[in-house]
Coordinates of C-alpha atoms and ligand atoms in Angstrom, one line a residue:
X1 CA -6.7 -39.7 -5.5
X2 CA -10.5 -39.0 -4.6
X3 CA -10.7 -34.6 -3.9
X4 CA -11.8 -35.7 -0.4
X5 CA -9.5 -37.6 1.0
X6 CA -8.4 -36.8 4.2
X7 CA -11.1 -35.3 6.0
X8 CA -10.2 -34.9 9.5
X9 CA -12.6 -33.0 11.5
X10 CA -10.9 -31.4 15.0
X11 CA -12.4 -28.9 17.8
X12 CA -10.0 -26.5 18.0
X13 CA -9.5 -23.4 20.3
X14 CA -7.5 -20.4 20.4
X15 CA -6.8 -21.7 24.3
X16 CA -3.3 -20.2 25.6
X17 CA -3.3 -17.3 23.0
X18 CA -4.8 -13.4 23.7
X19 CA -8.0 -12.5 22.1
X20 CA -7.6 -9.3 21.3
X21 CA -10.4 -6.4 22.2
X22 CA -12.4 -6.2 18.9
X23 CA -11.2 -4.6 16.0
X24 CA -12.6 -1.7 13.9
X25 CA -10.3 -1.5 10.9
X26 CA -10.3 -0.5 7.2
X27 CA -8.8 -2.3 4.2
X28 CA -7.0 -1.5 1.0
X29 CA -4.7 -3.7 -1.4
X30 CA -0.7 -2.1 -2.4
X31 CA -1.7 -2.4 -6.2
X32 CA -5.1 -0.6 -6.0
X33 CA -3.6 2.2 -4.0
X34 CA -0.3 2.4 -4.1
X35 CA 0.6 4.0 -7.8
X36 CA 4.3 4.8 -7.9
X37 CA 4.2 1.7 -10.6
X38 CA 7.4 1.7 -11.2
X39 CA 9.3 4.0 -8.7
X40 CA 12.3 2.6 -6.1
X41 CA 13.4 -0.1 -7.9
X42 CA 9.3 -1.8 -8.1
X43 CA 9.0 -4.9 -10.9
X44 CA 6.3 -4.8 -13.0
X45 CA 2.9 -7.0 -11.9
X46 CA 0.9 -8.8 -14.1
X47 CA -1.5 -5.7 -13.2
X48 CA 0.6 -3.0 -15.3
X49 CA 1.0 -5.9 -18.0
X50 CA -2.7 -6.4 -18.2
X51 CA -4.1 -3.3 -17.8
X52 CA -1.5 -2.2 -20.6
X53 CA -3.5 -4.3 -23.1
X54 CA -6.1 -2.5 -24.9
X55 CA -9.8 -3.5 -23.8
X56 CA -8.6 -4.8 -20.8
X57 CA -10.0 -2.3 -18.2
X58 CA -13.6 -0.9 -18.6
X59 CA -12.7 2.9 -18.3
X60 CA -9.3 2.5 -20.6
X61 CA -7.1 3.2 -17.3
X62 CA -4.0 1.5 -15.5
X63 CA -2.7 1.3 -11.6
X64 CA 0.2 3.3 -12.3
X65 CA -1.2 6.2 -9.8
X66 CA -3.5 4.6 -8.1
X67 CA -4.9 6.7 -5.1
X68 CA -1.2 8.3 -4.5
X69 CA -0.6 6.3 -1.7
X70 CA 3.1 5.8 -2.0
X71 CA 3.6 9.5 -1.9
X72 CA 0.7 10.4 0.7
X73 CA 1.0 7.9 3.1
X74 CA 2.0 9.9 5.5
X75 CA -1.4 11.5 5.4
X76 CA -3.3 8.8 5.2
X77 CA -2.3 7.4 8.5
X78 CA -3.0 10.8 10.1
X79 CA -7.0 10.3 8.4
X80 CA -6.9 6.9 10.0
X81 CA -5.9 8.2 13.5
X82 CA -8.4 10.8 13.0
X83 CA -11.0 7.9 12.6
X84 CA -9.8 5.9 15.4
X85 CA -9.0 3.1 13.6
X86 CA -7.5 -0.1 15.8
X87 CA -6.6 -1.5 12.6
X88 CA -5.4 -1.1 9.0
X89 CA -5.2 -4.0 6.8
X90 CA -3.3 -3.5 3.6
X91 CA -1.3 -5.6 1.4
X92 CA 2.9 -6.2 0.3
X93 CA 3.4 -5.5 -3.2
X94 CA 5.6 -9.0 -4.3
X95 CA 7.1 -7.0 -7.2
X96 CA 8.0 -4.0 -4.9
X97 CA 9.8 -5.7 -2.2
X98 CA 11.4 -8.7 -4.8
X99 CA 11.2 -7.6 -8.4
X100 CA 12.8 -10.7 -10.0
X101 CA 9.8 -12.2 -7.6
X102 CA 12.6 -14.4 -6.2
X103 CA 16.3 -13.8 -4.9
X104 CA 17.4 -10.3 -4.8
X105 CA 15.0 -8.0 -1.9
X106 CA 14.7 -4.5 -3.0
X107 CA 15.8 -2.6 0.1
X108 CA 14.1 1.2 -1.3
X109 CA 10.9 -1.4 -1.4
X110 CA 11.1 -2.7 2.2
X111 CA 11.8 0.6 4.0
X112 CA 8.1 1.8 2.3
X113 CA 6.4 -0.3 4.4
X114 CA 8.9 -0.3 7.1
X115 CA 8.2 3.4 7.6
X116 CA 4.1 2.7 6.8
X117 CA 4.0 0.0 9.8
X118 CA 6.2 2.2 12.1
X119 CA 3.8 5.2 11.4
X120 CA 0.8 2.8 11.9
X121 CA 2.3 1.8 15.5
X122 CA 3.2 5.5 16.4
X123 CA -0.7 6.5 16.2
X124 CA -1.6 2.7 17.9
X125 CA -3.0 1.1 14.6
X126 CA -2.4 -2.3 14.1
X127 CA -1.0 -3.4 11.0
X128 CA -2.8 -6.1 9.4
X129 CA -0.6 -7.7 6.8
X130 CA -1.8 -9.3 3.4
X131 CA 0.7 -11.1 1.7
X132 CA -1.0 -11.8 -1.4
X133 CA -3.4 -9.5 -2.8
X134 CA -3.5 -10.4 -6.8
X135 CA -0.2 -8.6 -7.8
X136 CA 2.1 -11.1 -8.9
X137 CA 5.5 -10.7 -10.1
X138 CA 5.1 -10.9 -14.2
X139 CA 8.2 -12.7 -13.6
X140 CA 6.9 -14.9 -12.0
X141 CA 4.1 -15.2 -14.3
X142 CA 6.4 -15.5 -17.6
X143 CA 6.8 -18.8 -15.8
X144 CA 3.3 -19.6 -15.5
X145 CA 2.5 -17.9 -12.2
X146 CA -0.2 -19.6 -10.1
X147 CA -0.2 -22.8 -12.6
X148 CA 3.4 -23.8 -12.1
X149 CA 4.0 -25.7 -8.9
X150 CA 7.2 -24.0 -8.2
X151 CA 5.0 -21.0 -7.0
X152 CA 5.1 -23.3 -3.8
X153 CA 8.7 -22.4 -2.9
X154 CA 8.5 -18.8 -4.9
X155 CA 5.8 -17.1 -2.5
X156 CA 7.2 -19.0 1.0
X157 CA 10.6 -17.7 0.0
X158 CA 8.9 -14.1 -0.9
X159 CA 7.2 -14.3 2.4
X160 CA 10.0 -15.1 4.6
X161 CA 11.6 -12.5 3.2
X162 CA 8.9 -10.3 4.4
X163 CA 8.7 -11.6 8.1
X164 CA 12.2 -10.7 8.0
X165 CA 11.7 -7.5 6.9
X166 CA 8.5 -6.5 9.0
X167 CA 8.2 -9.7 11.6
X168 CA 9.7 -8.1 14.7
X169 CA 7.0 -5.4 14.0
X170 CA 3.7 -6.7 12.6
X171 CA 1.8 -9.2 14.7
X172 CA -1.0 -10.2 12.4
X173 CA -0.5 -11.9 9.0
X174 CA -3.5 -12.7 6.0
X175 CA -1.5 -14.7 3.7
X176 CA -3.9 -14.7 0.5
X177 CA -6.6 -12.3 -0.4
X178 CA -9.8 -14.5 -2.1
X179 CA -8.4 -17.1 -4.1
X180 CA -11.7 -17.8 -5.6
X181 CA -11.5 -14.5 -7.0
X182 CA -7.6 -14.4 -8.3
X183 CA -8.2 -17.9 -9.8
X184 CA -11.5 -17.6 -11.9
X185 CA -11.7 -14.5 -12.8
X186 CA -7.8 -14.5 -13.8
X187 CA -7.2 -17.9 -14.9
X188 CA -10.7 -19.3 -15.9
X189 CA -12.3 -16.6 -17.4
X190 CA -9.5 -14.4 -17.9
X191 CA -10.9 -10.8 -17.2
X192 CA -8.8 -10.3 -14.5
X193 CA -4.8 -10.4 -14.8
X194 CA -3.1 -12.4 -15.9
X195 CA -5.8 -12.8 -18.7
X196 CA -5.4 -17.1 -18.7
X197 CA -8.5 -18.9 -19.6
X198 CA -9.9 -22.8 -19.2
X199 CA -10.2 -25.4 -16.6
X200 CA -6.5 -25.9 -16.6
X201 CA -5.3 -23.3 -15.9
X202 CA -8.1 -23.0 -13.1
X203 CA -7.1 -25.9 -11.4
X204 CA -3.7 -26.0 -11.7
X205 CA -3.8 -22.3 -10.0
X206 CA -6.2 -22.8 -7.8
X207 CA -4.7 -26.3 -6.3
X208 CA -1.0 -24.6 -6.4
X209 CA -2.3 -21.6 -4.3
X210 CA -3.5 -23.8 -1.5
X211 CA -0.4 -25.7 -1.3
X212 CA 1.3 -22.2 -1.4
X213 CA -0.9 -20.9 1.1
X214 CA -0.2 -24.0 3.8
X215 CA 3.7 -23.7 3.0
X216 CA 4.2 -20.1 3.5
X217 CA 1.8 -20.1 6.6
X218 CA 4.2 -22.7 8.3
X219 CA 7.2 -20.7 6.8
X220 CA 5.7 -17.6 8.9
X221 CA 4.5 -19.5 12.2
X222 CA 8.0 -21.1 12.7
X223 CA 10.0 -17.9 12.0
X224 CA 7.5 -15.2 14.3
X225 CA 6.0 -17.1 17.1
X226 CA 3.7 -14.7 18.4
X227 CA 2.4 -13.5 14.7
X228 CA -1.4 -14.4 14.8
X229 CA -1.3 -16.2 11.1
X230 CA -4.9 -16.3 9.1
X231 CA -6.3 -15.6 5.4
X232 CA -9.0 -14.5 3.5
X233 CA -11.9 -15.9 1.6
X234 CA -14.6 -14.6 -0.8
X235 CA -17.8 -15.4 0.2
X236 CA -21.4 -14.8 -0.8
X237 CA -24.7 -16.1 1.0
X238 CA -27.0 -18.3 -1.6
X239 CA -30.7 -18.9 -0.9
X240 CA -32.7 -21.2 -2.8
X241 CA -35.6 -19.3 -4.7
X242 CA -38.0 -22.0 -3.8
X243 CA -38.3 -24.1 -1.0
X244 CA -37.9 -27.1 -3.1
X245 CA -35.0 -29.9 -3.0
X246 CA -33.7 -28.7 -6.3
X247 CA -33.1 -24.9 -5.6
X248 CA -32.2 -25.9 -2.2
X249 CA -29.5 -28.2 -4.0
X250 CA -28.5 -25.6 -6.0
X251 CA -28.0 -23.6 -3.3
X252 CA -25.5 -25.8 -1.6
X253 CA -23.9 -26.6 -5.3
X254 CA -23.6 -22.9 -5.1
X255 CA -22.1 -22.6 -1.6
X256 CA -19.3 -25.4 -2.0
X257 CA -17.8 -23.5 -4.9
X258 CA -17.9 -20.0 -4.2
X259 CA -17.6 -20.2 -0.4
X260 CA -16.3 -23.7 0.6
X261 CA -13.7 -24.7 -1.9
X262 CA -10.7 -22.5 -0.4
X263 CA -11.7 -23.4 2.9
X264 CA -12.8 -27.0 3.4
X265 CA -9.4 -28.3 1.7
X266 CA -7.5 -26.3 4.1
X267 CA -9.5 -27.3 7.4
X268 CA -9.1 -31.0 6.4
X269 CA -12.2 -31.5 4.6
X270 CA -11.0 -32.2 1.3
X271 CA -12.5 -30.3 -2.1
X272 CA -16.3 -30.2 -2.1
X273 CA -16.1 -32.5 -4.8
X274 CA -19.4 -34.3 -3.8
X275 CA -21.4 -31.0 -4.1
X276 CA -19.7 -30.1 -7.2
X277 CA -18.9 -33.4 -9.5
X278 CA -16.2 -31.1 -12.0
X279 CA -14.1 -29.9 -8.9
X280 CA -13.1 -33.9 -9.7
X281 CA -11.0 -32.7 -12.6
X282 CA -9.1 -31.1 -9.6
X283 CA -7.6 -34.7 -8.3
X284 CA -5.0 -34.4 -11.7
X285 CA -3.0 -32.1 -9.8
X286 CA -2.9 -33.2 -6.7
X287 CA 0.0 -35.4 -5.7
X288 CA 0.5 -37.5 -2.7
X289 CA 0.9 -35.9 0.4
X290 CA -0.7 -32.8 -1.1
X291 CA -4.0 -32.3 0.9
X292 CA -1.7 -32.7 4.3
X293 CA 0.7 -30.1 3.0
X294 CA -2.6 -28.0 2.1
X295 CA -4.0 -28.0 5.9
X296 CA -3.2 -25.2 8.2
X297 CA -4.2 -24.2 11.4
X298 CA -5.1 -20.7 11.2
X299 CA -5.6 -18.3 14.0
X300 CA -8.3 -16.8 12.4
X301 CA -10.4 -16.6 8.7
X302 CA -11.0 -13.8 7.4
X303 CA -14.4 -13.2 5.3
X304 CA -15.0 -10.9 2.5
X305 CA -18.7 -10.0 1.9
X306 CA -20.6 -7.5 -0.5
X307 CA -24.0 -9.0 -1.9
X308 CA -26.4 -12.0 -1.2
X309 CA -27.8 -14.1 -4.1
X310 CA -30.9 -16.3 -4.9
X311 CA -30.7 -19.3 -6.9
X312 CA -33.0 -21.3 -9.0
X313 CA -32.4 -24.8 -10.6
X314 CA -31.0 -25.2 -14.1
X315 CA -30.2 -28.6 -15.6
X316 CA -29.3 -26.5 -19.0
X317 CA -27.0 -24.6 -17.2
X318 CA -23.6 -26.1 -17.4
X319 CA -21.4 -27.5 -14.7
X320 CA -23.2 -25.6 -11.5
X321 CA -26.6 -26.1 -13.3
X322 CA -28.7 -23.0 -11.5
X323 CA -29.2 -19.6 -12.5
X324 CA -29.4 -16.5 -10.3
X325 CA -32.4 -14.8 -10.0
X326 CA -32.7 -11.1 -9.7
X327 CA -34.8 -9.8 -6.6
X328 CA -34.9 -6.4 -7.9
X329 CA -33.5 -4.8 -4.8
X330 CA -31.5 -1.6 -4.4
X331 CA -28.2 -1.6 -5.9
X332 CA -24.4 -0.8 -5.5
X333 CA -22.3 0.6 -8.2
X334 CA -20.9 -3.3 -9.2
X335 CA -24.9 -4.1 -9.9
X336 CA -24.6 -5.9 -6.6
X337 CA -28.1 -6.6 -5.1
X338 CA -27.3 -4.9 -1.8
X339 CA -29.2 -7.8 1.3
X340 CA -27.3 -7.6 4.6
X341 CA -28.7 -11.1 5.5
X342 CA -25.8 -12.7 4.1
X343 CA -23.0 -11.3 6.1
X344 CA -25.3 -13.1 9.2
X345 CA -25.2 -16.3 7.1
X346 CA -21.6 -16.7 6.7
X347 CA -20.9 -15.8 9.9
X348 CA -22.9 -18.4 11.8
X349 CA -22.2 -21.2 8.8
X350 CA -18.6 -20.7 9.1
X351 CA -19.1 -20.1 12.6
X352 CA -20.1 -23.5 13.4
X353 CA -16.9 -25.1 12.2
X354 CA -14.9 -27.0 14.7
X355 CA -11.7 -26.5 13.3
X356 CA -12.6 -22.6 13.0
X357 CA -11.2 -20.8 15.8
X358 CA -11.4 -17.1 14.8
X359 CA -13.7 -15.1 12.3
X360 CA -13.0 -11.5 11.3
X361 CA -15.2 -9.1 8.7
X362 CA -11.6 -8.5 6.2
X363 CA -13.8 -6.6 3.9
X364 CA -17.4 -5.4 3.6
X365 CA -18.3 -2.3 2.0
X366 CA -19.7 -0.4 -1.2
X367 CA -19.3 1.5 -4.2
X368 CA -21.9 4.2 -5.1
X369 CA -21.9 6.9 -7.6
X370 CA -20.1 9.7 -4.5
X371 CA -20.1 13.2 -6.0
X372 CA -18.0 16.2 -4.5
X373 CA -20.4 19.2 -3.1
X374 CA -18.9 22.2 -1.7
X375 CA -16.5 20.2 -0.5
X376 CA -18.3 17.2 1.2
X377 CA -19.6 13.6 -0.2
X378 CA -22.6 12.9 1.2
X379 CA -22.5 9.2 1.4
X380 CA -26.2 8.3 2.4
X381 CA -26.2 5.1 0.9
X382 CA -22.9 4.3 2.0
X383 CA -23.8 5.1 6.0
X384 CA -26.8 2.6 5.7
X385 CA -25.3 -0.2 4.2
X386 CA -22.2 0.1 6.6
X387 CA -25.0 0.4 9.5
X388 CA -27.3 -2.7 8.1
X389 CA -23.9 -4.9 7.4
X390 CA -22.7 -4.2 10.7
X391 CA -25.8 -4.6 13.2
X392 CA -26.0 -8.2 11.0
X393 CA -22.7 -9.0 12.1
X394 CA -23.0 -8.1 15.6
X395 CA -26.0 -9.8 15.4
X396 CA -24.3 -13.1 14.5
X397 CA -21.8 -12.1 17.0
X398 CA -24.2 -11.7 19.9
X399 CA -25.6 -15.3 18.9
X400 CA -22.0 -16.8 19.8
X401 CA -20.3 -16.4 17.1
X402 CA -16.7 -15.8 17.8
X403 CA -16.1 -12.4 15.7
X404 CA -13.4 -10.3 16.5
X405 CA -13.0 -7.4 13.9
X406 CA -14.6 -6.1 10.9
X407 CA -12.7 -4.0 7.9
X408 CA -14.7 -1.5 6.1
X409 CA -13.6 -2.2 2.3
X410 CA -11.8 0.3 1.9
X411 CA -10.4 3.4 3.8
X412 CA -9.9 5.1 0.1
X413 CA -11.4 5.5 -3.3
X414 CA -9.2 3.1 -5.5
X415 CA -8.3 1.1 -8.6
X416 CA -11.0 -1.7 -9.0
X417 CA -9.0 -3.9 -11.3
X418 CA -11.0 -4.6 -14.6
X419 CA -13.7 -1.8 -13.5
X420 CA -11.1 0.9 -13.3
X421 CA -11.4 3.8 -11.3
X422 CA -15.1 4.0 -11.8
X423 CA -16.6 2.7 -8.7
X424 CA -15.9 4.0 -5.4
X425 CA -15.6 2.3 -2.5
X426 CA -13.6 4.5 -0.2
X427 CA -15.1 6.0 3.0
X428 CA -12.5 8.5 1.9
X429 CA -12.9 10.4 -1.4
X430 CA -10.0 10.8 -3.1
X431 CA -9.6 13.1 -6.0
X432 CA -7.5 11.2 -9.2
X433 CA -6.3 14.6 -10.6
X434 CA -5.1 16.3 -7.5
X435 CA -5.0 13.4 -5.3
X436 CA -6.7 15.7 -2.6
X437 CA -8.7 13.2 0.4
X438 CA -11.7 14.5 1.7
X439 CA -13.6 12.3 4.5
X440 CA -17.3 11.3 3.2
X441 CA -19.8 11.3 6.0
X442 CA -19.7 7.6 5.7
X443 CA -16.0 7.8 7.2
X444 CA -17.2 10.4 10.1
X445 CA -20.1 7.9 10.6
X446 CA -17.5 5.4 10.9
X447 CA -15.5 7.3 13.1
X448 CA -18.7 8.1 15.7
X449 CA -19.8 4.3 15.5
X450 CA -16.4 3.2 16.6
X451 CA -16.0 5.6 19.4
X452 CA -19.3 4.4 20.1
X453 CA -18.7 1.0 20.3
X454 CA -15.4 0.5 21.5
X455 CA -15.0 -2.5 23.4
Ligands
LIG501 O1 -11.6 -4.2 -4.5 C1 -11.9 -5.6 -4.3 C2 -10.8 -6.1 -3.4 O2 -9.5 -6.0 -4.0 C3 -11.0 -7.6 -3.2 N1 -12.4 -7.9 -2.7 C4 -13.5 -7.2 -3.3 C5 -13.2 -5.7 -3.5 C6 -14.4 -5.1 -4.2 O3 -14.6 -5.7 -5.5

């Protein structure tokens, strides 16, 4: 079946439904934060398998503390209220709340974000829920994971279960963090859990998600009517080094598979398989009926942003055929070039789709090299990327783009999968031996800007 069958290309409108005032959150993910690996009943995730496996993560550590959440959470909805967040978007541990991944709900698992959300709503923040945010069920992956089509049932059931759980309380739903992300670096390349390699396993994950992703969306919108329903996407902004047809091919070639391949499928514009001739090798897995079962209707997409990149032509490269080309600007802690053009970019590119009703900022943010000093973390580097990002956005915003939130990524220091705990990207510091929070000007700058600009 050619990748782009069914294209359908519809205006739609979020006519009939409230738009609510916009939203200045923060974001984290359960596994990064959370620790408490194994407390209440949790199932292990093909996180604490991974990370168990020598070599695996840069600085030799594992998630089983993380940033203390599960035990400070109290406190960490106070530091939100003390910002002024609207929002708080963080993620359902799978393992936590089903740790067969099917089946049996862990009640002791539940009641943890039962009390989190109830907290959130005391002090008016709005829960943002991610469904999916790369911890699996090892389980689940002992039976393939992402590559086995049965993940399609697994992860609606799993997300019922969670509606059932949280649904009368939570009115805003991501159902999968970056797929692009989860698939390649965790089945492709395999530096990411669960450590699978080759195109295989790639596509096979990467095609199952999406069906996933459309099932459990309609599980959610026919059991909580009023939940806004939407999901996440990496992106990154490409520019062609040249002004030449090649780089400016390569730049598109570069745009339909990082940006556009978990979002055209799912807006009815089949895989970018024209861009990209070896997203073909995709078509194995798709049955009949699939791409149908793949759209969704989403009430909004959320976009997760960090770097820009330049791109030069390559016929020796293989399969993308470009290279990316340093610019020697300033960096963040990753090695990202740091260029807040591109957060402007996406917004207006996915801006101008028809079938796009809704864009919202679900992450943007950095890690920089925060040291402690007599009790402060004086974030410099931090405050002006947050404060370039931003005016970008509200930029694309004032140029009719309908944007109506933005996440800092991430309210804490945390666990950056394969990295460790090395780079931090909280606007709150958090200290790994004590587990002591201290705000880092970047979070009071936060705080200001939002009081500020609260509309
Ligand atoms: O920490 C991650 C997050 O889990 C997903 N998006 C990118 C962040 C920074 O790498």
């Amino acid at each position: 079946m050619p990748a782009n069958l069914n294209s359908t290309k519809r205006k739609k409108t979020n006519k009939g439904k409230r738009t609510p005032p916009f939203i200045w959150g923060a974001a984290t993910s359960a596994l990064q934060i959370e620790g408490a690996a194994l407390a209440d009943g949790k199932g292990l995730s093909i996180w604490d398998t991974f990370s168990a496996r020598k070599g695996k993560i840069k600085d030799g550590t594992n998630p089983a503390k993380g940033s203390w959440h599960y035990e400070r959470w109290r406190e960490d909805v106070a530091l939100m209220a003390k910002l002024g967040l609207a929002a708080y978007r963080f993620s359902i541990s799978w393992p936590r709340v089903m740790p067969e991944g099917t089946g049996r709900v862990n009640q002791r698992g539940v009641d943890f974000y039962r009390r989190l959300v109830d907290q959130l709503l005391k002090k008016n923040i709005r829960p943002y829920v991610t469904l999916y945010h790369w911890d699996l069920p090892q389980i689940l992956q002992d039976k393939g994971g992402w590559t086995n089509r049965d993940i399609v049932h697994w992860f609606s059931e799993y997300c019922a279960q969670v509606d059932k759980a949280l649904g009368p309380l939570v009115d805003s739903y991501i159902v999968l963090n970056e797929p692009f992300v989860y698939t390649v670096l965790g089945y492709l390349l395999g530096v990411h859990a669960p450590g699978r390699r080759g195109f295989k396993n790639f596509f096979a994950a990467a095609h199952y998600s999406l069906l996933a992703q459309g099932a459990a969306a309609r599980v959610l919108r026919s059991a909580n009517r009023k939940a806004r329903i939407g999901t996440t996407v990496s992106c990154t902004a490409a520019y062609p080094l040249r002004a030449v047809e090649k780089d400016m091919a390569a730049a598109r070639r570069f745009d339909a598979f990082y940006n556009r391949m978990f979002v055209d499928p799912v807006v009815g514009r089949g895989y970018p398989a024209g861009e990209v001739p070896f997203l073909r090798k995709i078509e194995r897995y798709i049955k009949d009926g699939d791409l149908p079962q793949i759209q969704f209707d989403f009430d909004f997409w959320g976009i997760n942003t960090y770097t820009t990149k330049v791109v030069k032509a390559n016929r020796l490269v293989p399969y993308l055929g470009f290279r990316e080309i340093s610019r020697g600007l300033p960096r963040t802690e990753m090695g990202w070039e740091i260029d807040p053009r591109g957060i402007y970019t996406l917004l207006k590119q996915f801006g101008s789709y028809p079938e796009i009703k809704e864009l919202m900022i679900t992450e943007n943010g950095a890690a920089f090299a925060d040291t402690v000093v007599a009790g402060r973390v004086h974030d410099r580097e931090r405050i002006e990327y947050l404060r370039e990002h931003i005016a970008m956005a509200e930029q694309a915003r004032a140029g009719g783009v309908n944007l109506t939130g933005y996440f800092v990524w991430s309210l804490l220091d945390n666990f950056e999968w394969a990295e460790g705990y090395r780079p931090r990207f909280g606007i709150i510091y958090v200290d790994y031996v004590t587990g002591a929070r201290i705000l880092k000007d970047s979070a009071l700058w936060y705080r200001d800007y939002i009081k500020a600009n609260r509309k």
